[in-house]
């Protein structure tokens, strides 16, 4: 493997004109006096500071942009720089070596044996015709919708297969929940399959796991099936974009609005099962040009005392002929938030559900030496183990998604051309070696970019979302040295501006 | 833009400095250089204490504003001089920036998956992470041993050492660890993060199910070490050949009174089989240490380990050789992860369990059993330790006098020596 390395220390200046440097290997932010910052920049640029110091004859030294300083002070900061260098700052990170990890058939088997969620696309049918639907006119990376319903033998085969695997000693859970999820189309259109699956799954022996159920619904049939879901303690995710005006893109096939019907069902659920509603019902709102972060927040806060998850439109897999209309519909979440009248209150209330807080939290969690994943890390000297290129989840580490057509996928959010296996009437075709080979092939196409990317160890970029250029994926989130410096600056800017948020993030936020 | 007055400065402490305040005394420790600077209240008054409290206030992030007027106070200027001298912090003219700087250095570490909290939360499950916290297992395979070591019931509490087993009936001598239970156990720990398995007895060479045990060991990739008393190395070559084949290491346990010839013979025999041998000596006095130094001068072997043994009469030996001093800590330079670890867990005990030949499982041999192999699942046993936290979470902040000492997080974790001697402060710091 060629020696590919990047400098570990980056100089960072904030909007408030404070100077720092951040070391990616030591995961430390060091606040700097302007002279130390100047010397650190010289060091990073490979200049010979000792030689430069020898040329200084005056008792004062001009530091560009900061003024004049006594020579002794400059020498003091040089000593401090050497001290920090001795402590490990300004080193190189061998990304070529770190990004060598490969998926293996064994690792896939282990991951599946510790599966956290299996989600069934119970049907591709839906009563709605949402303008921005992921299976609608904007996108071209899904199977044709044919009003199919998943049948029980199909679900049974998958559950039995998984039951065998998760009951092996490879499973290291101890009563950890295994979620069975229902997705669509509109999964409640195939409700009897939910009923049958729940009853069947509960009869199976789960040695290491407890069973939980979850459904994502448009809410139109909630009134009919809510008692069953409350009885079985489902997590229910209801898609609703806000009030009637905000919800205008969510319409029936005939174009009529769905808002009143959904609202009436949600209210019925809240009235009949108030505790369940409080604990287990969540809202997903899609942000677009007919609503805003502020309107969404106010609606759910005032009407249901809930904080919704705000989802941006998926910008991947857009059909070229629909691109103009798509981008007219699309709204950036951060911009929408900053346009709010009461921005600060929404930020406080929505907190980790906002992308701005998620971004700084993500940086803080992955790049701070005071943050530990678990107790084991107190014993780990090297926090840079081998990793996969990109931020792609290893196959099945989040979930297994089974489409109505029997495709086995790693997630419902990626294009269906990336199927990993098949469930057929004859059985399950899931070749771990082939999946490993495919992932490794995809990783090999992006590895070189990752090896020189400064954000490689905090990457969240899924390889399946990348645009292709000449048949190869190109990462839009690639960070060179200068971009990385700005990226760290955003983190520090946020806390310089909102110091009160720091303790809240440290105390309250956990990442799944 | 900050409304700047003349001669104002941001005074800050660097993020790589550990700060501790107890009562009115203050300690600053540079994790890179190991330098410790103390500011006792009796010699510094309250000025350093007040400045430190301001620096540690959650809203300040180790950065406070000082005026030149503030710095005219001799105690303040002296404090700043010392801090700068040891690269612990600095002054920056407020005019260089528009906002107050920020130093992300919380007073406590954040453990994302804090399994201790998770097991106490009925809505969460520790899942696979729980078993990932077991690093080292010591198995007492049998209880029988023909030797008559006076301190048999004391040694195993002060180090990994052999011990005559106690049968369920209460009789000394006793049983072999049930191989069927052991098989289930190995089955259950498959996929765990284990680093080490230590195997001892009784006379472990006489374990009744050794062949089956070796078959179990074939399937694991942990480091396996046998802990054998030197007097139990006999002429029977068979167990040693097996040991060699399996690639296990041998820790040869030696204590006084020492039978020098038998020790030499044991080393020769083990080395003759090509086994990697590391002797471990319990030492109770300087005289014993001198004897060992002379004895070992003629041997080429893996670095011997000397463990102090407290016999109720040799506290002066401990005070002289093993009590921790401030200089020891400066020389050890505990890293930030160790300081953070000390605030949450016992870094020596954490992740270790011991299983005696009667099947009883302990997180620490001096604590009550957490369960019994064959009756309780290893998951439930580990869960119990995480929940009750008798051994893995025995930290200095919960004991006197350490809880009120500024070195609390810099000192090594509490060990069984503390419990046996009856003092938590085996140190010369105070």
Short mmCIF file of C-alpha atoms in Angstrom, two decimals, chain A residues 240-243 246 259 283 285 287 291-308 310 336-337 339-347 349-350 354:
data_model
loop_
_atom_site.label_atom_id
_atom_site.label_comp_id
_atom_site.label_asym_id
_atom_site.label_seq_id
_atom_site.Cartn_x
_atom_site.Cartn_y
_atom_site.Cartn_z
CA UNK A 240 -47.43 14.56 8.34
CA UNK A 241 -45.93 17.83 7.12
CA UNK A 242 -47.73 20.30 9.35
CA UNK A 243 -51.07 22.08 9.05
CA UNK A 246 -48.08 22.71 4.95
CA UNK A 259 -54.97 16.42 6.01
CA UNK A 283 -44.03 12.35 13.60
CA UNK A 285 -42.39 15.88 8.55
CA UNK A 287 -39.55 19.96 4.55
CA UNK A 291 -43.79 24.63 4.89
CA UNK A 292 -40.83 25.74 7.00
CA UNK A 293 -38.94 24.51 10.04
CA UNK A 294 -40.70 27.14 12.13
CA UNK A 295 -44.19 26.21 10.92
CA UNK A 296 -43.54 22.52 11.40
CA UNK A 297 -42.15 23.07 14.88
CA UNK A 298 -45.03 25.29 15.97
CA UNK A 299 -47.68 22.98 14.57
CA UNK A 300 -46.53 19.81 16.33
CA UNK A 301 -45.53 21.61 19.49
CA UNK A 302 -48.85 23.42 19.87
CA UNK A 303 -51.17 20.66 18.73
CA UNK A 304 -49.55 17.49 20.06
CA UNK A 305 -46.76 18.63 22.38
CA UNK A 306 -44.34 16.69 20.16
CA UNK A 307 -41.07 17.46 18.43
CA UNK A 308 -41.15 15.99 14.94
CA UNK A 310 -37.81 17.03 10.02
CA UNK A 336 -35.26 27.48 6.74
CA UNK A 337 -34.30 27.43 10.40
CA UNK A 339 -35.17 32.35 8.48
CA UNK A 340 -37.32 31.67 11.53
CA UNK A 341 -38.48 34.65 13.54
CA UNK A 342 -37.82 32.85 16.79
CA UNK A 343 -34.72 31.00 15.71
CA UNK A 344 -33.14 30.70 19.13
CA UNK A 345 -36.24 29.24 20.80
CA UNK A 346 -36.65 26.66 18.04
CA UNK A 347 -32.98 25.75 18.35
CA UNK A 349 -36.56 23.26 21.75
CA UNK A 350 -35.72 21.15 18.72
CA UNK A 354 -31.79 20.15 14.06
#
